[in-house]
Short mmCIF file of C-alpha atoms and ligand atoms in Angstrom, two decimals:
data_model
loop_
_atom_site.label_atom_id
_atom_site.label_comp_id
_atom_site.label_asym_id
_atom_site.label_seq_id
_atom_site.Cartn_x
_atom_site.Cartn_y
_atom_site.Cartn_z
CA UNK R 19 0.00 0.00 0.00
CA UNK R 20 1.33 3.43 -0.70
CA UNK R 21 2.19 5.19 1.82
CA UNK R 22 0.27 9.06 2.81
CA UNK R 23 2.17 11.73 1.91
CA UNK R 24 3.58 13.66 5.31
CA UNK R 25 1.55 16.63 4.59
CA UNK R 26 -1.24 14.75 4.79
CA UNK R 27 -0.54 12.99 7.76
CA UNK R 28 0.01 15.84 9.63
CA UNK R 29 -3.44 18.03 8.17
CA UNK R 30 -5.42 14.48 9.35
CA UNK R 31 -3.65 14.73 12.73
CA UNK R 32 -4.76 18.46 12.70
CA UNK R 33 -8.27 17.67 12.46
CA UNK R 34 -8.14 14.90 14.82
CA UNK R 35 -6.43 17.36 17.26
CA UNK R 36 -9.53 19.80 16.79
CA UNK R 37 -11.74 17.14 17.50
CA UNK R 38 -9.94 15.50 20.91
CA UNK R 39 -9.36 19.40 22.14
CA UNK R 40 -13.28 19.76 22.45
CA UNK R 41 -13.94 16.15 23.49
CA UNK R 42 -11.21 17.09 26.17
CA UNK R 43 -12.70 20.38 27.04
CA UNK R 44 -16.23 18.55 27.60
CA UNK R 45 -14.58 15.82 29.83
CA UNK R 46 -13.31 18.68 31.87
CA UNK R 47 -17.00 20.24 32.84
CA UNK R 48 -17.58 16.78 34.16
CA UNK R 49 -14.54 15.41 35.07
CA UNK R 50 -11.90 18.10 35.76
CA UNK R 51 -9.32 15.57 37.17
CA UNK R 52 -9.34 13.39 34.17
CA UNK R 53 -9.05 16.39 31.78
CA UNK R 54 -6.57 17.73 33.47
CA UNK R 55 -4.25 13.99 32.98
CA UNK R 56 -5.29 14.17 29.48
CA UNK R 57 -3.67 18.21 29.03
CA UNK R 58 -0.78 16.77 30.86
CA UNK R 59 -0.56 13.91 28.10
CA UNK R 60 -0.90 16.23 25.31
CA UNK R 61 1.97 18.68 26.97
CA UNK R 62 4.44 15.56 27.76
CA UNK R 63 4.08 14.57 23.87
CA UNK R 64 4.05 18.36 22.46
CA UNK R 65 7.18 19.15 24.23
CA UNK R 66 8.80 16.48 23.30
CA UNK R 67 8.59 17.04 19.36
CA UNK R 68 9.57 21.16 20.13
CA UNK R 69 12.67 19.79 21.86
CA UNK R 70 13.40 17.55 19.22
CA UNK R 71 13.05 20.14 16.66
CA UNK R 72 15.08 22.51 18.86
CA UNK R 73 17.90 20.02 19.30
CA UNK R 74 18.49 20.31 15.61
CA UNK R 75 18.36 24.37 15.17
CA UNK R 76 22.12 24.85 15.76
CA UNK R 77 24.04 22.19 14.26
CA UNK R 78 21.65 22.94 11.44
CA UNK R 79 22.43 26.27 10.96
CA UNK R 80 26.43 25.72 11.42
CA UNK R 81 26.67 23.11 9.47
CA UNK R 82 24.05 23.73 6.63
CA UNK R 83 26.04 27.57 6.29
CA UNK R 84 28.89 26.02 6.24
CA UNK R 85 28.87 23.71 4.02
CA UNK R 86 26.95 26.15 1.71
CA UNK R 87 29.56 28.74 1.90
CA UNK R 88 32.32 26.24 1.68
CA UNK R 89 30.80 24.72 -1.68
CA UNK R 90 31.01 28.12 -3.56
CA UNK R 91 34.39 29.28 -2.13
CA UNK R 92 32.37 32.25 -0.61
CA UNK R 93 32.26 33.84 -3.30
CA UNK R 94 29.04 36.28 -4.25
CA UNK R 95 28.25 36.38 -0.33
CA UNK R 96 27.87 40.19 0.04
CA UNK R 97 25.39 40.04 -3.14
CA UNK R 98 23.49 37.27 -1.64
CA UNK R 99 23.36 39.00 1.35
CA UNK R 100 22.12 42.67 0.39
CA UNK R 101 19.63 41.22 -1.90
CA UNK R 102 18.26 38.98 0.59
CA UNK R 103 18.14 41.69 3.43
CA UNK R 104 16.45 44.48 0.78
CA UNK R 105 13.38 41.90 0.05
CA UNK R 106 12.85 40.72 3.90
CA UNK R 107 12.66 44.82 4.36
CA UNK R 108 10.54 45.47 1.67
CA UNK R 109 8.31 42.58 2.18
CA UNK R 110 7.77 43.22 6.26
CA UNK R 111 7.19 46.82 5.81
CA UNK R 112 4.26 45.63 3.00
CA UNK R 113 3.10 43.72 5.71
CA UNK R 114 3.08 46.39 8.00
CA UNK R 115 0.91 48.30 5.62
CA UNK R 116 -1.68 45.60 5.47
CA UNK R 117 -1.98 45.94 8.95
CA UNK R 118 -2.86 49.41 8.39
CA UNK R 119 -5.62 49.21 6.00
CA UNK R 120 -7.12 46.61 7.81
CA UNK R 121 -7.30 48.38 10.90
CA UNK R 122 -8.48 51.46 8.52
CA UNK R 123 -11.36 49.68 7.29
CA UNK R 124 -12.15 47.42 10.39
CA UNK R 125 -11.97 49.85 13.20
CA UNK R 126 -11.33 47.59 15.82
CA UNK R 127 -11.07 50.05 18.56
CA UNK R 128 -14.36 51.37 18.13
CA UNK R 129 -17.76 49.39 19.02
CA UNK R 130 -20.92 50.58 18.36
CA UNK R 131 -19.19 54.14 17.52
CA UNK R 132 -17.43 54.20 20.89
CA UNK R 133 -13.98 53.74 21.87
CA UNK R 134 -13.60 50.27 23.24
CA UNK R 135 -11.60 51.29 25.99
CA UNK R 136 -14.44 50.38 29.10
CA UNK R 137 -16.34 47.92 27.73
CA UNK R 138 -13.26 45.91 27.40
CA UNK R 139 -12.24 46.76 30.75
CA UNK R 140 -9.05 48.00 29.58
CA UNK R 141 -8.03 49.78 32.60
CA UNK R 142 -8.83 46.71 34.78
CA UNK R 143 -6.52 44.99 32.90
CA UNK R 144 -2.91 44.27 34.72
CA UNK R 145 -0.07 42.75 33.32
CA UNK R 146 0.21 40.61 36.27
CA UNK R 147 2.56 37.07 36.73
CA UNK R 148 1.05 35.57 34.05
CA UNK R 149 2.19 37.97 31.49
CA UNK R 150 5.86 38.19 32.70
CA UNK R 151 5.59 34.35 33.14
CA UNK R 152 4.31 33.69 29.11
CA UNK R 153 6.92 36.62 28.24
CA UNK R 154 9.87 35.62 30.30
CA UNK R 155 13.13 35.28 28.04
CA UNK R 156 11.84 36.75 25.04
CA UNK R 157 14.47 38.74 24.69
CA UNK R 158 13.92 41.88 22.39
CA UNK R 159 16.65 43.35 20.60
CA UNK R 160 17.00 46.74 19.06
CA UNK R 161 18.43 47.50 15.78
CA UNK R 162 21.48 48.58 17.32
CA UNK R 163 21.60 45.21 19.51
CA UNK R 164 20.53 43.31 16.63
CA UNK R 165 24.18 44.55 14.60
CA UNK R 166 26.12 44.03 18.27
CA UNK R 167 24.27 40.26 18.05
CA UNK R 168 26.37 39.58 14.61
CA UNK R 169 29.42 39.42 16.27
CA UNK R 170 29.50 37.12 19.43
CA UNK R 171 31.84 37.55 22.05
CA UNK R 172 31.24 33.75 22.91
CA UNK R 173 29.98 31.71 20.09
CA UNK R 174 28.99 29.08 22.73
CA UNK R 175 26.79 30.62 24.46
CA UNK R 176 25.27 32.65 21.52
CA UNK R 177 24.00 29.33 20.47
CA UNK R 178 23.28 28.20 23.83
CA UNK R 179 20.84 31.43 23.75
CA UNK R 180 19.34 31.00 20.22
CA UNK R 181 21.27 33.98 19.15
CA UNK R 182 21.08 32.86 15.59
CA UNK R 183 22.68 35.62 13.81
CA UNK R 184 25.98 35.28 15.92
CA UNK R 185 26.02 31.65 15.19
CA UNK R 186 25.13 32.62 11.49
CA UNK R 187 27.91 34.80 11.18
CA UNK R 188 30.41 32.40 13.07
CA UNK R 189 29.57 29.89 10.56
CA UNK R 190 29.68 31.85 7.77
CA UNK R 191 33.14 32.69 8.19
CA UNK R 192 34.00 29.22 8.86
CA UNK R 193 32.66 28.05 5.24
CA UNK R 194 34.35 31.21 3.71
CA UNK R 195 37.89 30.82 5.17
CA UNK R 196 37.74 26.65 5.22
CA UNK R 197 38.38 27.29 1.73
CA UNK R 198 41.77 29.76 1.94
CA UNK R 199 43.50 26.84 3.60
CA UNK R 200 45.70 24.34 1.87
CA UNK R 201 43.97 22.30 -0.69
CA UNK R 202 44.64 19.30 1.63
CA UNK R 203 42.56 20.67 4.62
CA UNK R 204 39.82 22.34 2.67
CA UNK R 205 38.89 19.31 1.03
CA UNK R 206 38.88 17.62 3.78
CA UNK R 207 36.52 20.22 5.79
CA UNK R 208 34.14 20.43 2.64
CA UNK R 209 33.99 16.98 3.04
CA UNK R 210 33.53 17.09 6.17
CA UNK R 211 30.70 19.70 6.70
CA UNK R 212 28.73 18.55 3.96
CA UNK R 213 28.52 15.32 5.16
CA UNK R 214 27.30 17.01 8.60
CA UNK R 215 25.01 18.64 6.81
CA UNK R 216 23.74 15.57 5.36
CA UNK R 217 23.43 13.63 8.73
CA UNK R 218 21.61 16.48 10.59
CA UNK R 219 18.63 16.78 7.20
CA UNK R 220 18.89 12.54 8.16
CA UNK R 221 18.14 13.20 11.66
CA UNK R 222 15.41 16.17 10.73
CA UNK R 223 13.44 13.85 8.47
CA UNK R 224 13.14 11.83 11.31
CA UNK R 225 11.91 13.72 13.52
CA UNK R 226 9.06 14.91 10.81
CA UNK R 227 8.33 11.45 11.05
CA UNK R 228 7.04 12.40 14.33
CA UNK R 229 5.34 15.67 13.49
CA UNK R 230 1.53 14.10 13.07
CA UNK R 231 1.65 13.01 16.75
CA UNK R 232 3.20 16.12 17.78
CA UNK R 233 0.96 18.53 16.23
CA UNK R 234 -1.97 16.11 17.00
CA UNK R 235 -0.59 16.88 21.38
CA UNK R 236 -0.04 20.33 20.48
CA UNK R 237 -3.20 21.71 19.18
CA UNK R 238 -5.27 19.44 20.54
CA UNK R 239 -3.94 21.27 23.97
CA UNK R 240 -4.54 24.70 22.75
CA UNK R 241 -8.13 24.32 21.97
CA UNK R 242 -8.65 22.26 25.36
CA UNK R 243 -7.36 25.12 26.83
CA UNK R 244 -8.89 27.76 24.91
CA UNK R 245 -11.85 27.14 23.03
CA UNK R 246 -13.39 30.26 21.60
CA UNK R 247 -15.35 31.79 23.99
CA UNK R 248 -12.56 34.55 24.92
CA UNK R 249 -12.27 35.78 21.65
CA UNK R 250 -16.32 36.88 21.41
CA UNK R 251 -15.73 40.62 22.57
CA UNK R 252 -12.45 41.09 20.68
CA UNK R 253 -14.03 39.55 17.46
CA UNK R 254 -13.48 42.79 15.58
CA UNK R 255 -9.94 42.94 16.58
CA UNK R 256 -9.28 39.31 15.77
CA UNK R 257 -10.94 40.24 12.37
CA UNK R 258 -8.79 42.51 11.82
CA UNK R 259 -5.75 40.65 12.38
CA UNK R 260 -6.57 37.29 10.33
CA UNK R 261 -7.92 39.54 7.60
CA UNK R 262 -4.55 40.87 7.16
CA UNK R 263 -2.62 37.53 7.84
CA UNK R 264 -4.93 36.24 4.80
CA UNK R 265 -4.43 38.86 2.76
CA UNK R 266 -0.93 38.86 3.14
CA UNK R 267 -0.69 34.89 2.63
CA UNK R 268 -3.32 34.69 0.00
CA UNK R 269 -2.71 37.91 -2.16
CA UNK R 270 0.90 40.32 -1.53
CA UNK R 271 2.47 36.56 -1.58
CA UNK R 272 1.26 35.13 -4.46
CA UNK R 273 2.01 38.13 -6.15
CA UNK R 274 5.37 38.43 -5.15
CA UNK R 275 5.80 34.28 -6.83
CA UNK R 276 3.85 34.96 -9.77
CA UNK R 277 5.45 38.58 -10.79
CA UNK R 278 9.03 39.07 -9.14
CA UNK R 279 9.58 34.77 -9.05
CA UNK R 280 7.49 33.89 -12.01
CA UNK R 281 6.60 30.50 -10.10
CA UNK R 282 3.16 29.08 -9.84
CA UNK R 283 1.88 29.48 -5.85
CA UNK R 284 -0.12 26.65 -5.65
CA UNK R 285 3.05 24.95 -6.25
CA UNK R 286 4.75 26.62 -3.16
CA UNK R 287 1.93 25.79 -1.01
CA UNK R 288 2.16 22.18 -1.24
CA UNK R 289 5.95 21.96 -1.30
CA UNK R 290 5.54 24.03 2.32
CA UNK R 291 2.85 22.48 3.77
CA UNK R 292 4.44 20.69 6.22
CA UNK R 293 6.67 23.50 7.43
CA UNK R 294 3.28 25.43 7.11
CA UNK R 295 1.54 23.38 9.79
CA UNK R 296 4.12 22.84 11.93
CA UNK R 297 4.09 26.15 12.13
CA UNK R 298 1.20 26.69 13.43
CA UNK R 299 1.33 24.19 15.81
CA UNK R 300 4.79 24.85 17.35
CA UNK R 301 3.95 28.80 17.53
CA UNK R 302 7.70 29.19 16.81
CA UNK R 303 10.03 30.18 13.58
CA UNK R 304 13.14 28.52 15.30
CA UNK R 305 11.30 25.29 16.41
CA UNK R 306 10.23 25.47 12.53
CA UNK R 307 13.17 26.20 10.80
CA UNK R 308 14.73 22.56 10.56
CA UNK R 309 11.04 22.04 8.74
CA UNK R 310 11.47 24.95 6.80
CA UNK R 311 14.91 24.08 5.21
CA UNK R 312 13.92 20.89 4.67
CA UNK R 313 10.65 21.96 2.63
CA UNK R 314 12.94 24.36 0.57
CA UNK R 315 15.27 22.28 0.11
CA UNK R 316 13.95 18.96 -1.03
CA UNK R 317 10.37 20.01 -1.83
CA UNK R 318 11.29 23.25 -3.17
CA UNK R 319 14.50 22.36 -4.86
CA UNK R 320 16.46 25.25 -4.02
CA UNK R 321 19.98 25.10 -3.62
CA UNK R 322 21.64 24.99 -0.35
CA UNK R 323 23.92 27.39 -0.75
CA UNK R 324 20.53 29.71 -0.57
CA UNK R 325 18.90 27.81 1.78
CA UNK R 326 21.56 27.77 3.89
CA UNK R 327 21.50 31.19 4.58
CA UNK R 328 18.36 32.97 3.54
CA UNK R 329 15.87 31.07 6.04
CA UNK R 330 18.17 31.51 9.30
CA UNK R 331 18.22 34.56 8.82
CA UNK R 332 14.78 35.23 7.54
CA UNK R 333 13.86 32.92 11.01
CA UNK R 334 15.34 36.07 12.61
CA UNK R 335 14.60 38.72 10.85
CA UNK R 336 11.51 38.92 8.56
CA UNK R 337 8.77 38.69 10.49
CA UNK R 338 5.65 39.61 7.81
CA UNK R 339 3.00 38.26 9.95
CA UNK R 340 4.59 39.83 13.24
CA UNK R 341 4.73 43.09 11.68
CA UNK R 342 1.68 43.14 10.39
CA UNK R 343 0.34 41.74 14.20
CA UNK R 344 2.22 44.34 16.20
CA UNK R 345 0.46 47.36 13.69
CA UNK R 346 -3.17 45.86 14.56
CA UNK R 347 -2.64 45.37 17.83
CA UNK R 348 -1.22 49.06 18.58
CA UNK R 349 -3.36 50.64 16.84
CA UNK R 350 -6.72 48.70 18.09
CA UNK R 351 -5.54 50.05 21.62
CA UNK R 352 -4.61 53.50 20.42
CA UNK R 353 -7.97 53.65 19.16
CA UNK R 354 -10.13 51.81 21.66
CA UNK R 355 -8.07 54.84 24.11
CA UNK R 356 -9.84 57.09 22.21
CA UNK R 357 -7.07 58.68 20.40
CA UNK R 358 -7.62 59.50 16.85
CA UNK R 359 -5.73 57.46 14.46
CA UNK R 360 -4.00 59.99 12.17
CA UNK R 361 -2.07 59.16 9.27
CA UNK R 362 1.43 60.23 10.73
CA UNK R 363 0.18 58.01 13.83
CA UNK R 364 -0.70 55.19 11.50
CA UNK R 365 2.69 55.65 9.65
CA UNK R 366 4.69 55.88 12.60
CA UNK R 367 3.40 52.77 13.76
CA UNK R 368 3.91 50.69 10.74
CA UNK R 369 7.86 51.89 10.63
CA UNK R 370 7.94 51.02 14.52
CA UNK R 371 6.68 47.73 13.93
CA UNK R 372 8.58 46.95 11.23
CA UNK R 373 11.62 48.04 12.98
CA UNK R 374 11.21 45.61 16.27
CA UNK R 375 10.18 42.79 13.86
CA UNK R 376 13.53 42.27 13.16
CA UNK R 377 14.71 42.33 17.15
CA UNK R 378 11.39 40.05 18.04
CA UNK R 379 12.97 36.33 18.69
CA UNK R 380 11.61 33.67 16.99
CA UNK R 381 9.24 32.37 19.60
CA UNK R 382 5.83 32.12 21.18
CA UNK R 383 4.43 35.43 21.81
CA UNK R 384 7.75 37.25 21.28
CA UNK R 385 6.08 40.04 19.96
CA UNK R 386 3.73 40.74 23.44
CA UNK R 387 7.07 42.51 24.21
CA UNK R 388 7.78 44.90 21.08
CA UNK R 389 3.95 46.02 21.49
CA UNK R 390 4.43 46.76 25.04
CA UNK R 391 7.58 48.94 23.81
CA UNK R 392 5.68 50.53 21.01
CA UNK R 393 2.69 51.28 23.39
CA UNK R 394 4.71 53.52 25.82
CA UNK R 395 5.46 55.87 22.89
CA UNK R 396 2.00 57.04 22.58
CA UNK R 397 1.42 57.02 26.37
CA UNK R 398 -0.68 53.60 26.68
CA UNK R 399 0.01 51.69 29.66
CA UNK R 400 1.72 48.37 29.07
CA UNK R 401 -1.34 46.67 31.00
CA UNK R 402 -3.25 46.81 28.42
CA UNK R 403 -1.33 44.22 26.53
CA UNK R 404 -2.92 41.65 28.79
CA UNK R 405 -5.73 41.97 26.75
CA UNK R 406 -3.78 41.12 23.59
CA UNK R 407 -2.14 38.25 25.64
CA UNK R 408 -5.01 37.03 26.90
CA UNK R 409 -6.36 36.29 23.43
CA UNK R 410 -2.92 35.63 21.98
CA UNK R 411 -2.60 32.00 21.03
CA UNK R 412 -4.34 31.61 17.87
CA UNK R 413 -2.97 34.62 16.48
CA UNK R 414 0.43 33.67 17.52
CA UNK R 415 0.14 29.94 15.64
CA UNK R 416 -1.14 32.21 12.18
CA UNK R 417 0.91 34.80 12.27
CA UNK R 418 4.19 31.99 12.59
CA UNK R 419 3.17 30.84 9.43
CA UNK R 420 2.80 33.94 7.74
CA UNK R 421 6.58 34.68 9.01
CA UNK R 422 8.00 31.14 7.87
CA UNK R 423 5.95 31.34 4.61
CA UNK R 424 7.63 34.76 3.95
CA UNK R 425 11.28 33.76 4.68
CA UNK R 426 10.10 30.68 2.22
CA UNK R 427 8.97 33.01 -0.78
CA UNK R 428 11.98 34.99 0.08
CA UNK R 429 14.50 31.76 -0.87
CA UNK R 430 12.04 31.27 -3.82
CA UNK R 431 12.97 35.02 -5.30
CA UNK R 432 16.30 34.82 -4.30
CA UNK R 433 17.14 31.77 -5.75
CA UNK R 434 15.79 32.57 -9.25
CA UNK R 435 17.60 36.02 -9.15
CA UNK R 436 20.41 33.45 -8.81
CA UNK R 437 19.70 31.17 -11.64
CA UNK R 438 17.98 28.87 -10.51
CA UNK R 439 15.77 26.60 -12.22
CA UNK R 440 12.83 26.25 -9.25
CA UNK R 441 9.80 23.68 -9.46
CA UNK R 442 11.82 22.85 -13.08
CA UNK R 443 12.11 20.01 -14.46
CA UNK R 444 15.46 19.49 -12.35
CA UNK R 445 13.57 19.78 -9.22
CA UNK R 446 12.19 17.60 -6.57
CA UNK R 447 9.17 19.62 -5.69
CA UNK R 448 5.85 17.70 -5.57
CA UNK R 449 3.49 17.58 -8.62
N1 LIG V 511 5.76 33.38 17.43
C1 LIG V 511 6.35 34.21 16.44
C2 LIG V 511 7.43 33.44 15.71
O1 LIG V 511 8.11 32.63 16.27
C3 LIG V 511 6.93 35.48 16.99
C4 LIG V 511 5.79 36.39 17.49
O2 LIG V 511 5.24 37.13 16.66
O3 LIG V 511 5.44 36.35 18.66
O4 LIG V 511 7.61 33.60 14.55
#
């Protein structure tokens, strides 16, 4: 019998989850105690398949960059790099503009032609232990940090801290000057990263095989936790955001493949489908990005020389969906504080946004702390992010996909400004 296709695995798992997250949440109105075992259960088995995704984030990036840079002598690095760094720019700060039209036409901070800002209780609100508990160690960087980051003092324990662009710069001048040695010893460390690199995509396709269980624990936790009736009074908000997230995943990136790539979306969204939906369940770029490079890679059939480097970094720095997140949320509270939403405050927020994007780490609700940041510039108390938190999963497991799907169409643009001959006949992608 043939076997299903992962992608499918995982979307059946993803329904199933669905299903045993409200069969869970009705055991626990009768039987709290036995719901509760079950949540444990689903958090042993979620955690599990983040660690093991986690496990592979650094020797991925070392070796995959290294080998990549290694292969082509270094050369062309600086051209890879601006280009690559122009269209995450470009692309988050279209993102951020979505967010602004949506909020434009939604309104979210107004209800029945009133500021928000009592009947949500906003001033009741209070950041409290839970928010410093789901926000502790998401470190946020500004832009100044974020160039201090490049350059580790200690390599070690850049990694050790998921500072990816430190590690990505360590490695990338490993690759670069493995090949100004002796012929002897940079054959031998070609060699010898490449096959590192091959082991560690070994090791990551076998953790996928894992993935349908995983994301089966993982969401099915989230909705037993959840369900939907929290969102009900901040459904115009929450309107606002996955309008945006859509448009941005079902229209500016198309767009971008069809005219800039010339490549045919639907294409794209199979090849990423897995990367897509762990994703969502993982709420996390990093956790992702061993998915991610493996989807581009061998799905995709882009070369790892632009693999290598264009999705750790994207995992770090282009954040579409984040950007575009951070504008709706500010804004909604700006407005629901009664302030009126000009266009230079409209403006100002989409360049702020865009701006911490790049400093928000790749995790869950990382960006709970850039909108706390933005907040205090227009004299909103940070408390009022507890609403936002409150209400934060979902948004958090869409937007992640919007930001991995972005770094993905930015490999896809990148590549063919290289040459490269994507979903062609020399490819691997899926038909
Ligand atoms: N969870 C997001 C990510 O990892 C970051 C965020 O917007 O909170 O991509």
């Amino acid at each position: 019998m043939r076997k299903l296709q992962l992608h499918w695995q995982i979307l059946i798992a993803f329904i199933c989850a669905i299903i045993l997250g409200f069969i869970t949440r009705a055991i626990g109105a009768a039987n709290p105690g036995l719901a509760e075992t079950l949540l444990q259960g689903y958090n042993f088995v979620g955690t599990l398949f983040i660690n093991a995704l986690k496990m592979l984030i650094v020797p991925l990036i070392f070796f995959s960059i290294g080998a990549g840079v290694a292969n082509t002598g270094g050369q062309h690095f600086g051209r890879l790099g601006g280009k690559t760094l122009l269209y995450y720019v470009c692309t988050s700060g279209l993102a951020a503009l979505i967010g602004v039209l949506m909020v434009a036409i939604v309104q979210p901070g107004i209800v029945n032609g009133q500021p928000a800002r009592e009947m949500l209780g906003l001033d009741q609100q209070e950041l409290g232990a839970t928010f410093e508990e789901r926000i502790e160690g998401r470190s946020f960087a500004d832009l100044k940090d974020v160039f201090i980051s490049m350059v580790p003092p200690n390599v070690v324990k850049a990694a050790a801290e998921g500072q990816m662009l430190g590690l990505i710069f360590f490695s990338i001048l490993l690759g670069f000057f493995s090949t100004r040695l002796e012929k002897q010893h940079s054959e031998f460390l070609r060699t010898f990263l490449d096959s590192m690199f091959q082991l560690m995509m070994q090791i990551t396709h076998w953790v996928m095989m894992f993935a349908p269980l995983g994301v089966l624990a993982l969401v099915a936790r989230v909705i037993a936790e959840t369900g939907f009736d929290t969102f009900i009074p901040l459904a115009k908000f929450l309107t606002a955001v996955f309008g945006g997230l859509l448009l941005h995943m079902f229209v500016l990136m198309p767009l971008v493949l069809v005219f800039v790539a010339r490549v045919n979306p639907i294409r794209h969204y199979q090849a990423m489908a897995p990367a897509m939906l762990t994703a969502f369940s993982t709420s996390s770029s990093a956790a992702t990005l061993p998915v991610t490079m493996d989807c581009v890679e061998n799905r995709a059939g882009i070369s790892n020389r632009v693999t290598s480097f264009v999705l750790p970094m994207g995992a770090t720095v282009n954040m579409d969906g984040t950007a575009l997140f951070e504008v709706v949320a500010v804004l909604f509270l700006v407005q629901a504080y009664g302030e009126p939403l000009t266009f230079v405050t409209m403006i100002s927020v989409a360049i702020l946004a865009l701006v911490t994007s790049i400093g928000v780490a790749a995790v869950p609700s990382a960006s709970l702390v850039a909108i706390v940041l933005i907040l205090g510039n227009f004299g909103i108390p940070a408390s009022a992010a507890a609403l936002i938190l409150a209400i934060d999963r979902l948004p958090d497991m869409t937007r992640t996909v919007n930001n991995i799907f972005g770094d993905s169409v930015g490999a896809v643009v990148i590549a063919k400004s290289e040459g490269e001959d994507i979903y062609g006949s020399g490819s691997s992608a899926p038909a």
